Structures are given as C-alpha cells and as structure tokens.
Coordinates of C-alpha atoms in Angstrom, one line a residue:
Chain U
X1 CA 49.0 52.5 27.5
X2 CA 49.8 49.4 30.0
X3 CA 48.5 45.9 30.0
X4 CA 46.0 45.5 32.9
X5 CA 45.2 42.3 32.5
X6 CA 47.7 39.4 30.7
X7 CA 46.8 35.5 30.6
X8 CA 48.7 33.1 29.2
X9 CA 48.3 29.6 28.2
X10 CA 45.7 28.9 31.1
X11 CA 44.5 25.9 32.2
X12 CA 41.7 25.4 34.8
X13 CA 40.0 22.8 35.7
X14 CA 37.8 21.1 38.7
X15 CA 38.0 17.7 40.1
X16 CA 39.5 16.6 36.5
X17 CA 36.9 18.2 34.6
X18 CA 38.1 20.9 32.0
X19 CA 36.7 24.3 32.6
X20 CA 39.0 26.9 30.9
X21 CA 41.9 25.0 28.1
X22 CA 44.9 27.2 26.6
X23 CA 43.4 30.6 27.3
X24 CA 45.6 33.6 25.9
X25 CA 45.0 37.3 25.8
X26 CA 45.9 40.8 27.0
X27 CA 43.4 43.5 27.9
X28 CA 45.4 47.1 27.9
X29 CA 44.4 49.8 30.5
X30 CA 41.0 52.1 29.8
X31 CA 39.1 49.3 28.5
X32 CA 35.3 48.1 29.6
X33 CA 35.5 44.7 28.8
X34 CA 32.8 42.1 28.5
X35 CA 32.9 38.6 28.8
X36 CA 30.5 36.6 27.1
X37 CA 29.8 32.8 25.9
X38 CA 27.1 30.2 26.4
X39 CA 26.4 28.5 29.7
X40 CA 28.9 26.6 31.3
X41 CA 31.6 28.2 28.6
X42 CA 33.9 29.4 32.2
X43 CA 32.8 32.8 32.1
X44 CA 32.3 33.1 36.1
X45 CA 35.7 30.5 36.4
X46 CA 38.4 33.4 34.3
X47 CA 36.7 35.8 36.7
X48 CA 37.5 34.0 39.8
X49 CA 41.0 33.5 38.5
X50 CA 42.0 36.9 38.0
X51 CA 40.8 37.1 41.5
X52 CA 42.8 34.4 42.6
X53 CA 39.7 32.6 44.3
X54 CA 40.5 29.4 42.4
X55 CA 43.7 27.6 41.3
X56 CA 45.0 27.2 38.1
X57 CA 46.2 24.1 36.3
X58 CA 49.1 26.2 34.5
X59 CA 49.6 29.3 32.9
X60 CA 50.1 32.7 34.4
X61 CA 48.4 35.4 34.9
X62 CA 49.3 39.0 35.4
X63 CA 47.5 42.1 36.4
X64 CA 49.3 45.9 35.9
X65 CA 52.3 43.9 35.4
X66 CA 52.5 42.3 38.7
X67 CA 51.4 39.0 40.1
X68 CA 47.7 39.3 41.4
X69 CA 48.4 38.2 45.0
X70 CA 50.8 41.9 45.0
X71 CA 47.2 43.1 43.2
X72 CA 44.9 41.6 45.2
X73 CA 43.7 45.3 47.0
X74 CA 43.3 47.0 44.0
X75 CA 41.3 44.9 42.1
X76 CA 37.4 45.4 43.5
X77 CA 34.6 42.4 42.9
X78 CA 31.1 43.0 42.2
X79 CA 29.8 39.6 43.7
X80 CA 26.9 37.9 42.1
X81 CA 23.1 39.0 43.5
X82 CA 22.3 35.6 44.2
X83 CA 25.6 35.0 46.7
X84 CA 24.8 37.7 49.0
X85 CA 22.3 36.9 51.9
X86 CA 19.9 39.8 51.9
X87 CA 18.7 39.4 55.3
X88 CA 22.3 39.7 56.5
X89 CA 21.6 42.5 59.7
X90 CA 23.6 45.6 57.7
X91 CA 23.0 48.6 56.4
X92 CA 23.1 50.0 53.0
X93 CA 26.1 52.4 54.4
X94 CA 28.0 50.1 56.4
X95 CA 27.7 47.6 53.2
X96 CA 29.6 49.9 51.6
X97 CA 32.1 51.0 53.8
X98 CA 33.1 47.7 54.2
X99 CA 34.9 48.8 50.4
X100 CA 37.2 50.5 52.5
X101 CA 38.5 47.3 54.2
X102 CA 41.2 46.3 51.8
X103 CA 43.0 49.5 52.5
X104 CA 42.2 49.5 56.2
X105 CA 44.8 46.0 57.1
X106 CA 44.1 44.7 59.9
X107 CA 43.2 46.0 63.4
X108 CA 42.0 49.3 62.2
X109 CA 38.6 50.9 61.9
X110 CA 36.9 53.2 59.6
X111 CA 37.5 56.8 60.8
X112 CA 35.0 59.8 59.5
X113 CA 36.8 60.4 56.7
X114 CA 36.2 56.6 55.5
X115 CA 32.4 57.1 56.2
X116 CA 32.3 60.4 53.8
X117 CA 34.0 58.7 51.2
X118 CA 31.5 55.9 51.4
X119 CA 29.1 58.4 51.5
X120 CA 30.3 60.2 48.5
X121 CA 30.5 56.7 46.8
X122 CA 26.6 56.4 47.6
X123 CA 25.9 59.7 46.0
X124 CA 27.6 58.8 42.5
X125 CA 25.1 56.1 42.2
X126 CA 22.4 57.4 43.6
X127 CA 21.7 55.9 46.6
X128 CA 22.8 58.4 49.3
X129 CA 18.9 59.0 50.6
X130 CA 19.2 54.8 51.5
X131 CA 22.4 54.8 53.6
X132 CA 20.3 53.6 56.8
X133 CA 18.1 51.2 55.2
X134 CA 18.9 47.4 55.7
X135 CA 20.0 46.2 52.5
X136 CA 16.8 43.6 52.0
X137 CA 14.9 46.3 51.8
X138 CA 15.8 47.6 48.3
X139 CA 14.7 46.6 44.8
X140 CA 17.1 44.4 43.1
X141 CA 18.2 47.5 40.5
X142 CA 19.1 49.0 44.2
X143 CA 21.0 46.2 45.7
X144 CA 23.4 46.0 42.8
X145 CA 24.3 49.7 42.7
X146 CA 24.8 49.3 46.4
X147 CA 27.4 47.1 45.6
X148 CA 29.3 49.4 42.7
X149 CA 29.5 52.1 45.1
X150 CA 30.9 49.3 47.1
X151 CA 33.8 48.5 44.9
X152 CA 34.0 52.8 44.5
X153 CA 34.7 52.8 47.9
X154 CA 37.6 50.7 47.6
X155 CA 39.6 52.8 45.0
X156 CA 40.7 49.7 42.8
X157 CA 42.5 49.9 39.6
X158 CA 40.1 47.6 38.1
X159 CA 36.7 46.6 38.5
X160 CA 35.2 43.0 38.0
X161 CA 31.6 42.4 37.9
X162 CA 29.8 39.4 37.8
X163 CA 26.6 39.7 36.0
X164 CA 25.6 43.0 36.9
X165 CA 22.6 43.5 35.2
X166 CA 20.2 40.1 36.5
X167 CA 16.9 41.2 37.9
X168 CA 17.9 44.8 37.5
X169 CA 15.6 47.9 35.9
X170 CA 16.2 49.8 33.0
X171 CA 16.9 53.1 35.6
X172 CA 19.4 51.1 37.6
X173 CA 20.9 49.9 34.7
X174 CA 21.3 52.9 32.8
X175 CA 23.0 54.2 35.6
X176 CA 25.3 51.2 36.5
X177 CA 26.9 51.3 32.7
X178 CA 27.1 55.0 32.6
X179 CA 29.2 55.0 35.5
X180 CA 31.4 51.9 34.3
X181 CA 32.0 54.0 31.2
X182 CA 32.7 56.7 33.4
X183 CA 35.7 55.2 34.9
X184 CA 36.6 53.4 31.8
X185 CA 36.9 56.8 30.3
X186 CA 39.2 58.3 33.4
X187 CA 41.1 55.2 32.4
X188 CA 40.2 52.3 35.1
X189 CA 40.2 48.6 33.6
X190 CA 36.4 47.2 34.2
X191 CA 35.3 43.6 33.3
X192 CA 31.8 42.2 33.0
X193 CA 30.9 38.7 33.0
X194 CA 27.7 39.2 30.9
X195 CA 25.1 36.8 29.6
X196 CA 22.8 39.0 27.8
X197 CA 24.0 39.0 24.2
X198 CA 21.3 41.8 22.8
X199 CA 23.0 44.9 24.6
X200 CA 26.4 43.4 24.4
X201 CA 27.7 45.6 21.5
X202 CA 26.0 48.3 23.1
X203 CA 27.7 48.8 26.4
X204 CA 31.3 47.6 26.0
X205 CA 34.0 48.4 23.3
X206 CA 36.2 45.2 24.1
X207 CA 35.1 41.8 24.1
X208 CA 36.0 38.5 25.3
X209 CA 34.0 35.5 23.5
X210 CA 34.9 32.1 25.9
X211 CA 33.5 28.4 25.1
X212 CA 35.8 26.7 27.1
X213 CA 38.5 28.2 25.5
X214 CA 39.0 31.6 23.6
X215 CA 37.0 31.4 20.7
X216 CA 37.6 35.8 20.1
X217 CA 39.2 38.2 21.7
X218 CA 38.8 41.8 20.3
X219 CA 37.2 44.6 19.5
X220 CA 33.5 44.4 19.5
X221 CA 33.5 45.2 16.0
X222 CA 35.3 42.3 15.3
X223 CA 33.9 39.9 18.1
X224 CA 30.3 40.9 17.9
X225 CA 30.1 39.1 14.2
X226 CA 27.4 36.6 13.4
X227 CA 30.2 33.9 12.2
X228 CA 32.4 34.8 15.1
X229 CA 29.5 34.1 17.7
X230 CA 28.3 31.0 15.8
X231 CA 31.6 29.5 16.8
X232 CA 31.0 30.1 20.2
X233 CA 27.2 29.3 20.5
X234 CA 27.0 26.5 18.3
X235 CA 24.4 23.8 19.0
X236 CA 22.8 26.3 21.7
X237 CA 19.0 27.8 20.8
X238 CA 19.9 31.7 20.4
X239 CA 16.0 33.3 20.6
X240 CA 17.9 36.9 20.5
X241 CA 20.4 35.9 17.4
X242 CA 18.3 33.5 16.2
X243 CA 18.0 34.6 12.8
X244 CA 20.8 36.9 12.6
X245 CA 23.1 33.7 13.5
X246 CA 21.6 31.5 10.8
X247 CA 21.6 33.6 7.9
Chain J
X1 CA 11.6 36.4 93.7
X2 CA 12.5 37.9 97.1
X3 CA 13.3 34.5 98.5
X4 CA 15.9 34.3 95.9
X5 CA 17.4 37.8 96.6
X6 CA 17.6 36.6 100.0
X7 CA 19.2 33.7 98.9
X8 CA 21.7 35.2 96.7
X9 CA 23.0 37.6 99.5
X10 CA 23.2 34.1 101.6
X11 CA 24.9 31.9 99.4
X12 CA 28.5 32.3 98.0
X13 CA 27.4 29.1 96.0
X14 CA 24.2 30.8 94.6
X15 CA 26.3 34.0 94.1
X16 CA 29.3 32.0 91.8
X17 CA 26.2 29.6 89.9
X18 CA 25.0 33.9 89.0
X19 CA 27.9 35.2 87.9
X20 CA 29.2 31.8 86.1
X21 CA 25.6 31.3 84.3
X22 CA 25.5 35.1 83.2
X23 CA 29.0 34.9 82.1
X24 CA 28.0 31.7 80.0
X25 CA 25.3 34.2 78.4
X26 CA 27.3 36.6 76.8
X27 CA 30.0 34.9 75.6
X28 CA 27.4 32.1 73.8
X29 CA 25.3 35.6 72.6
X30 CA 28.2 36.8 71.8
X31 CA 29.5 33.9 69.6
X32 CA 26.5 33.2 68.7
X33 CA 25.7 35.6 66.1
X34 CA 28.8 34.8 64.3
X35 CA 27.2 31.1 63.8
X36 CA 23.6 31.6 63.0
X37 CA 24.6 34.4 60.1
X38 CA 27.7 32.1 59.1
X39 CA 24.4 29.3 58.9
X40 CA 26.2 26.8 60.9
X41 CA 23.9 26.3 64.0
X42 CA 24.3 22.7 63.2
X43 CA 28.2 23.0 63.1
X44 CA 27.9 24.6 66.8
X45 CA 25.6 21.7 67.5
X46 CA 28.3 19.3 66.0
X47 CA 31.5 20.9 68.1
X48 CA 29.9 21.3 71.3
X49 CA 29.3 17.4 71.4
X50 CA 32.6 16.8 69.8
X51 CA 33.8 18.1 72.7
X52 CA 33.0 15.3 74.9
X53 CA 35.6 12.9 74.1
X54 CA 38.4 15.7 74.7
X55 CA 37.2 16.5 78.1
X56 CA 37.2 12.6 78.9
X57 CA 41.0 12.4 77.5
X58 CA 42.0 15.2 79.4
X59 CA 40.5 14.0 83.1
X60 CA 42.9 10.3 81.8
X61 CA 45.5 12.7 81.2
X62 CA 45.5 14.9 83.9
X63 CA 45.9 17.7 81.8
X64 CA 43.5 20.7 81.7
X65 CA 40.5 20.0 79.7
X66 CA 40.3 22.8 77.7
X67 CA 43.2 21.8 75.9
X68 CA 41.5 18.1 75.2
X69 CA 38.3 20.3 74.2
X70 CA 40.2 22.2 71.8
X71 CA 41.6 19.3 70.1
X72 CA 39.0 17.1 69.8
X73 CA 36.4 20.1 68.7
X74 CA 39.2 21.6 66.0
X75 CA 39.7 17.6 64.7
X76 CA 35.9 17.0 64.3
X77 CA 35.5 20.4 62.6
X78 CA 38.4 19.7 60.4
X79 CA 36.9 15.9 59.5
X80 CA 33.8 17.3 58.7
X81 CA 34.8 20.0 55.9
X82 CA 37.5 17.4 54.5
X83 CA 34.5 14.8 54.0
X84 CA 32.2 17.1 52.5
X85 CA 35.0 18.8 50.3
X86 CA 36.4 15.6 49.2
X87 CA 33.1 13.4 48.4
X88 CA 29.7 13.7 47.3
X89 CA 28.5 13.8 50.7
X90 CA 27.0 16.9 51.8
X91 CA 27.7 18.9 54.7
X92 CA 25.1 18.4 57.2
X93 CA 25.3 15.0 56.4
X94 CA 29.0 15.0 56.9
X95 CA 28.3 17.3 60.2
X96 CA 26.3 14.2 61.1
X97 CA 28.2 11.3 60.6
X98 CA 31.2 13.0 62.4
X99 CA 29.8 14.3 65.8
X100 CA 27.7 11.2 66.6
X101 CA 31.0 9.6 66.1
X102 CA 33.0 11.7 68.3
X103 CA 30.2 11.9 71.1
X104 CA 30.4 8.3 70.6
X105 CA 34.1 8.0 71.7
X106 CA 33.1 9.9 74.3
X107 CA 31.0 7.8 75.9
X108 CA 33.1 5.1 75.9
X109 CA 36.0 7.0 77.3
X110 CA 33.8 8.1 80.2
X111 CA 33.0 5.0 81.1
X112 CA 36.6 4.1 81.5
X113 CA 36.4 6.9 84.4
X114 CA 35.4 6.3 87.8
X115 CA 31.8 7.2 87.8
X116 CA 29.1 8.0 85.8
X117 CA 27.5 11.4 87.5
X118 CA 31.1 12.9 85.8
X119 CA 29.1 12.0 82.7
X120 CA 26.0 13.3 83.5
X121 CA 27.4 16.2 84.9
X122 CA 29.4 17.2 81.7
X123 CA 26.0 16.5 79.4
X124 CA 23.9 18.1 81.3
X125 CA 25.4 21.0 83.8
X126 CA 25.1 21.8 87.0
X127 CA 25.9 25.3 87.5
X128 CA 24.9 25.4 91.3
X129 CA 27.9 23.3 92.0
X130 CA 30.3 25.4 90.0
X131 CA 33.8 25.8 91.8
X132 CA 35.7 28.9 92.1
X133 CA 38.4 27.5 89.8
X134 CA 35.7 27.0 87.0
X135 CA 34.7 30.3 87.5
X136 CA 38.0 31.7 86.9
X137 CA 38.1 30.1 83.9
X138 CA 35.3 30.6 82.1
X139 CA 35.7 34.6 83.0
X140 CA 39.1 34.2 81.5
X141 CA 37.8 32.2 78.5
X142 CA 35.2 34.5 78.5
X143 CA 37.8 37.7 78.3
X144 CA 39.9 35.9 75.6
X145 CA 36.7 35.0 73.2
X146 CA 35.4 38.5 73.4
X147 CA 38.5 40.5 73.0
X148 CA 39.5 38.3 69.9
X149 CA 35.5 39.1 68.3
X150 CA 36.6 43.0 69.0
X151 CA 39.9 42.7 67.3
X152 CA 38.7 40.9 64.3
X153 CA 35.3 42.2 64.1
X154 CA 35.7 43.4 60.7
X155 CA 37.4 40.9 59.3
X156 CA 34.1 38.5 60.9
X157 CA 31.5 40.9 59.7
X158 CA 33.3 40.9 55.8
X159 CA 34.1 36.8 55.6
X160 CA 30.4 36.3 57.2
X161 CA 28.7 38.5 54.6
X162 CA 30.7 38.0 51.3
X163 CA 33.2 35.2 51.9
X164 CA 34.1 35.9 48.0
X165 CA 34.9 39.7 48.6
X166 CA 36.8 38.7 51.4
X167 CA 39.0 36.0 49.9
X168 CA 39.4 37.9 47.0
X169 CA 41.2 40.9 49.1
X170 CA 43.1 38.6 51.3
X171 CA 42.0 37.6 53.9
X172 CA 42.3 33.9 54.9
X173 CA 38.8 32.9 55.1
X174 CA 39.6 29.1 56.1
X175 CA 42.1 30.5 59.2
X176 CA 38.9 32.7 59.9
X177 CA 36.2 29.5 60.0
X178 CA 39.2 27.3 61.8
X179 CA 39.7 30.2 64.6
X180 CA 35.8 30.6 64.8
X181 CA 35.8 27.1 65.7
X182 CA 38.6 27.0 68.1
X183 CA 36.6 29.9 69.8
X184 CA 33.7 27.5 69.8
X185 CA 34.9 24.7 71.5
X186 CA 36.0 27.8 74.4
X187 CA 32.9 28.7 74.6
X188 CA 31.5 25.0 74.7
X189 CA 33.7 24.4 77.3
X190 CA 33.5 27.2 79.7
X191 CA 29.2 26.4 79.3
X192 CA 29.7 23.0 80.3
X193 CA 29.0 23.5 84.1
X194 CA 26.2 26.0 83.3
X195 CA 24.2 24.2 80.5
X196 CA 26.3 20.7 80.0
X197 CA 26.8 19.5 76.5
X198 CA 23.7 18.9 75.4
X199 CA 22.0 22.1 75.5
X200 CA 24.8 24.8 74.9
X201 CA 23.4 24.7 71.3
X202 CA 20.8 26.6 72.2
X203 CA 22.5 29.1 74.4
X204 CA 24.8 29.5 71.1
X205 CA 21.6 30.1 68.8
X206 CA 18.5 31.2 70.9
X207 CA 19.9 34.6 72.2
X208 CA 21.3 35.5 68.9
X209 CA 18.4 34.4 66.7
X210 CA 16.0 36.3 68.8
X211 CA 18.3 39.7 68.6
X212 CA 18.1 39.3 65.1
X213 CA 14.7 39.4 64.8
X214 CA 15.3 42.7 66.4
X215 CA 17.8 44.8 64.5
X216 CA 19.0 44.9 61.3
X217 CA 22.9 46.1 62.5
X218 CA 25.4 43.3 64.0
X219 CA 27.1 45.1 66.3
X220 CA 23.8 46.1 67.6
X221 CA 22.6 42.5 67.6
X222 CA 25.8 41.0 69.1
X223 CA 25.4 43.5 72.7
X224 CA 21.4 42.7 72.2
X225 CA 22.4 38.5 72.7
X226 CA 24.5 39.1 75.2
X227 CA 22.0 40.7 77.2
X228 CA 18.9 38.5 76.0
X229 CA 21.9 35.6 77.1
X230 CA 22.2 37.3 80.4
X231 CA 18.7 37.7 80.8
X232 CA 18.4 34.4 80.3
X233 CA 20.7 33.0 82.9
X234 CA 19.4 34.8 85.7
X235 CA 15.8 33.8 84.7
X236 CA 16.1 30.4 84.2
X237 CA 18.6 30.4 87.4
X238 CA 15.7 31.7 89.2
X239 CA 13.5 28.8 88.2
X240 CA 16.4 26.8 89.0
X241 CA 16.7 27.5 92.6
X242 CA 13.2 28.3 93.4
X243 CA 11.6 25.4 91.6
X244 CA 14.5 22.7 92.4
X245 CA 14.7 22.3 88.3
X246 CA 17.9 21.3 86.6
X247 CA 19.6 24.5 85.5
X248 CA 20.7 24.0 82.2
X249 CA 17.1 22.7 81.4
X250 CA 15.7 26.2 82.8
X251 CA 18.3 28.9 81.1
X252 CA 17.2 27.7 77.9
X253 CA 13.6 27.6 78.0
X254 CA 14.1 31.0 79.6
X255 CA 16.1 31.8 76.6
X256 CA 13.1 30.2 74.6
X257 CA 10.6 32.3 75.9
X258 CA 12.6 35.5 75.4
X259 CA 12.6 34.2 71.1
X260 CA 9.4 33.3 71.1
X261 CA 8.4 36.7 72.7
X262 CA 10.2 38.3 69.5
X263 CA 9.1 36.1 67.1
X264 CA 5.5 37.4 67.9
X265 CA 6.2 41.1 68.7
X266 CA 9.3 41.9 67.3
X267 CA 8.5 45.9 65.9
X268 CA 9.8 45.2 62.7
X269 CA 9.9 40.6 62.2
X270 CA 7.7 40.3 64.6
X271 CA 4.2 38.1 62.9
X272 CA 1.4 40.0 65.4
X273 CA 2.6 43.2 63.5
X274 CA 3.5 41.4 60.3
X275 CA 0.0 40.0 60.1
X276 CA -1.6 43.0 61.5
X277 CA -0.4 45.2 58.8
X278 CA -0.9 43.0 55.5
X279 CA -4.9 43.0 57.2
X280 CA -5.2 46.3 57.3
X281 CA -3.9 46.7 53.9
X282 CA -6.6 44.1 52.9
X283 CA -8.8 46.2 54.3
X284 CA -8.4 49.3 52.5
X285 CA -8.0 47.9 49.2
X286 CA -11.2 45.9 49.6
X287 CA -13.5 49.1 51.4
X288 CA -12.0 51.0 48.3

C-alpha cells in the first residue's frame, strides 16, 4: 500500500489567529477517513489545505507522493450544501458534467462520451430519472448525491467531502456511505469532514480527531474511545456522549 | 411605427443609432448574466462609473479612451477587493466608497475639458449622434467580448457556480473575476454613446435578470438577454425618435417593461402563475 495523504508539521493560521498548530499524520491508500472535532477545531481548514485553497504557515503536505498542485485534477471536492446557490440556472446533468472539467483543460467541450459518463455517474447514485431537473428543485438528500456523482464524474484518486450528511435523509444517506465504502473498498482514498459523532464509528474505519491540533489519529477502534474524545471535546456540552464521556 | 420604418430607410443616422443600440444590447445581455449570477450587479454599477475618469484622461491625452476606460475600471475594481480583503470593511461598502470616488475624479477632470455637453454626453448617451468610428468600435468590442465568453464559457459557468470546485482544480479564479472586469469596462465603454454612464447598469442587469426568470439553463439564458437586450434597443429607440425622448432613458425602461412582463408571467417564476397555483391548491385542500 501507498501513502495518499502525508502532512507534516503544519501550521495554519488566518490574519494571526492559529487555526491548525504542528499537525502530523499519514493516511495510506483504501482508507475512508473521517475527520472529526468540536467546532472551530479546523476541521473544514486541513480540508482546504489538502486542496490547496488556503496557504500554509509551514509544513508540507503531500498527496500519492507528489506535491498537490501536480494532484490538484485528481483529487474531487464535495463542497458544502450551504456554498452552492441553488437557484443557479443548471441542470442536474450539466451539474455533473461539469466533474469532467478538470480533465477537459482548457478550450475543449464535453463530447457524447463525457455526457454518458456523467450519465452513468447519475445512475450509481440514483439520480438518473432527474438529469433535466434544475438542481433547486431536489430535496436536500438529492442535492448532495448530485454532487458525489459529481466528483464520480471526475475520476479522482481521492475524494474529499465536506459535511456530507447536513439536512440529508436516512435513504440518501444510506446510499451516499455505501458508495464511499464502495470506492474505499476498490481502493480510492475518501475523506469526510464530519460533525456528527453518533454514526462516526459506524461509517468510517480511520479517524482523524482535530482540536486545533492532532489530538488522535488512528484506527476508529482506537480514536473512537471515551478518554480519547474527552481530550478533544473538553469543556464542550456533548448531548450524544454525554454520559458515555463522563463515566 | 410606420413613420419610423420610413425613417429608418431615410436616415443613415437613424440606421447607425439601430445597429449601435442593438449591438449595445447583446453584448450588456450577454455580460450580463455573468454579473447578476456572480451577485455583483453592484460591482457593474461601481465599474461603469469608474469609468468616467479614464475616458476624461484619455480625451487630455489624446489617446483612445478605451485604453483610459480599461485602466481606471481595472484600478477601481482592484481598490475595492483590496479594501474589503484587507479591513473590516465590507464589500459593498468598499464598492461604495471607491466608485463615488473615482466618478468623483471624473468630474473634476471633465471640467478641465472644454465643455460641459462632453460630460453630459458621456453620463447620459446619445445614441442618435453616434459616429461611424464609434460604431466600428463598439462592433469590434462587441466581437472581442463575445468570442472571449465562448472560449471560456466553461471555465465562467464552473468559477460562477462553485468558485471552491474551481480553485481547487486549477483554475485561477482571481485572473477569471480580473478579466470579467476588464470585459466590463468594454462593455461600459462601447454603451456609453447608447445609454451614457449612468444607466448602463441596467442594460447590464435588466435583460439578464429577466431571462432568468425564464430558464433554468445559462447558455439558454445568455442568447434569451441578448435578444430581450435587443428587443430592448429597438423599442426604446422607437420611443426615442418618435417621442423626441432621451435614448438612453427609453432603452431601459423598455428593458424594464420586458422584466416586469416576466416577473408577472414568467411560466415557471412568474407570481400570476405562482399565486394562481398555491390558490388552487388552497382550494382543494379546503373543499376536501
């Protein structure tokens, strides 16, 4: 197995203000990764750096061995719900042909075979019956597996998501992690940044445990621990550990 | 309306204000849906008046003012992000603070020229003077602005949707807002006899806004503006000549009409239908 995803000794911060301190770990290929932590802990920040959309302080960070500009097309993003305007005049099939971009370069248009990919992208999640509709339209469950065959479409290596699963239903859900463990299974590198500690252990075998800086880094076994997340959540009301946490 | 046929086949200076004032309409249409779904009506707002003071340096200079345009437009545009990245101030504040300034400078400039119908002129259009050489250059502006929208169409409909999906691939999102608003100023420019300064805002935002309460694909929405632009021009050209009206004044309330129409009866926006529909559903679930 290869390392997907190696950062070392990171540093970020913005306007002065510490977000990430001395940050070190290695995720190896065929892993489904989740990222979790309290609010404000820099969850959403590591994302952005391993997608180069912010600059860091120090450190480096590598992804299949290579600097991530060299990376940068085979890495797809799963944006946020609440970034994307949803009144934006496009459809659900041209949203996700637009995954075919990054291997397009410049100038050149999708051809038929890019639409039938995109097509065949909609089908694995479920959503090929929708291609014409405008992407308001759909329920939120919808709109974010719109946006996975999105990142399908554009082949990647690895996957990053940014918390998939907000104002989704259980259906959409279901099927969203079953197809991440799909292609963690053919042996694709997926990350989640993930706020929603009671299903954590549940959907991904590795985990990252962030608070600023890297509190665990592991297994879930050994992350998802009541003394290991106590480190992390401390001083923060925990209604789903609650009592687990304590005790 | 027969007057003005007659008219048009008369006058070569009727025939030039057409063609100029249609032109005008579907590059603004055209443009225009970039800005409204980029949310930066107020930015096109901002550059078109920024404009002034570059059009004054260039008639000092006797250089061509499109270059004078360009400059001033690009350094406005560029004043405004750097004071809203670098401070506390936000961005329609900073769009604020900058333009006034820059139509300011303008002012003053002009006034340093020799008289002051230039000045009304440039604020406020008057496309049935247009000269050929004006023509010629807002066709060639024209030409330039739309080829460059066809070439990088993609890379505007991906950086316009998700700027994050786009950055993260690649592509330079800041060249892309910085080449939108060089493309701006053009456009500002080449309206300036049709429209003037003042009111090429709405030429940039009317047409577009009312083709998007129309469709819900941008490629269909950006041929829709240009013809609701065009549309526009020859209507309020129309009123223009048969009324004696000022022409700039005219195209957009034409333009106005044409959103308002769509605001109302747009098949699928449109609040007659809209309202309509959530009645009848009242309506059945109170008979039931």
């Amino acid at each position: 197995m290869t390392t997907a995803i190696a950062v070392n000794d990171l540093f970020v911060s913005y306007n002065g203000n510490e977000a990430l301190r001395n940050v070190t770990f290695a995720v190896e290929e065929g892993n489904l990764v989740g990222i979790i932590g309290p609010n404000g802990a820099g969850k959403s920040t590591l994302l952005k750096v391993l997608l180069n959309l912010i600059k860091k302080d120090t450190g480096k960070v590598e992804i299949l061995g290579k600097s991530i500009k060299e990376m940068k097309t085979k890495v797809a993003y799963v944006p946020q719900r609440s970034n994307i305007d949803w009144d934006f005049p496009i459809t659900v099939m041209d949203t996700v042909l637009i995954g075919t971009y990054p291997n397009l370069g410049i100038f050149k248009r999708p051809k038929k075979e890019h639409k039938d990919w995109a097509l065949e992208c909609l089908k694995k999640v479920g959503m090929a019956d929708f291609g014409n509709r405008q992407i308001g339209e759909l329920s939120g469950g919808q709109q974010q597996r719109v946006f996975l065959a999105r990142a399908l479409a554009q082949k990647p290596e690895m996957y990053f998501l940014d918390e998939p699963f907000v104002g989704v239903d259980v259906t959409s859900e279901e099927k969203i992690i079953s197809i991440l463990k799909e292609l963690r299974d053919s042996g694709k590198t997926v990350v989640v940044v993930h706020h929603d500690l009671s299903k954590a252990s549940d959907y991904f075998n590795e985990l990252i445990l962030l608070n600023k800086e890297l509190i665990e880094h592991g297994i879930v076994e050994k992350v998802f621990q009541p003394a290991v997340l106590n480190k992390a959540y401390t001083n923060q009301f925990s209604p789903i550990l609650g009592t687990e946490v304590t005790s | 309306m027969m007057n003005f046929i007659d008219a048009l086949i008369q006058y070569e200076f009727l025939q030039k204000a057409l063609l100029t004032s249609m032109m005008v309409g579907v590059i603004c249409g055209v443009i225009g849906c970039f800005i409204i779904l980029r949310g930066m009506a107020l930015m096109g707002d901002a550059i078109s008046h920024a404009v002034l003071p570059g059009v004054a340096l260039s008639y000092m200079l006797g250089i061509n003012f499109f270059i004078g345009a360009v400059f001033t437009g690009i350094l406005t545009a560029i004043g405004i992000g750097y004071i809203s990245q670098n401070s506390r101030i936000k961005n329609d504040v900073s769009i604020g603070i900058m333009f006034t300034a820059a139509f300011a400078s303008g002012i003053i400039l002009i006034t340093f020229m020799k008289s002051s119908t230039d000045l009304y002129h440039i604020l406020f259009g008057n496309v049935l003077a247009v000269r050929p050489t004006e023509m010629w250059s807002t066709l060639a502006i024209g030409i330039f602005v739309l080829i460059s929208i066809f070439i990088f169409y993609k890379e505007l409909l991906v950086s316009s949707f998700d700027p994050t999906m786009a950055a993260a691939y690649g592509l330079p999102t800041k060249a892309i807002h910085y080449f939108l608003m060089a493309l701006l100023t053009l456009v500002t420019v080449a309206s300036l006899q049709t429209v003037g300064i003042i009111l090429v805002v709405a030429m940039l935002i009317t047409p577009a806004s009312t083709a998007y309460l129309l469709t819900d694909r941008l490629w269909v929405m950006i041929y829709l503006s240009a013809g609701i632009g065009i549309l526009s021009s020859i209507l309020g050209l129309y009123f223009s000549y048969t009324y004696n009206l000022a022409s700039g004044a005219t195209i957009v309330l034409a333009a106005t009409v044409l959103f308002i129409l769509a605001f109302l009866f747009s098949p699928k926006q449109g609040l007659v239908w809209r309202s309509l529909k959530s009645a009848r559903k009242r309506e059945m679930h109170s008979q039931s």
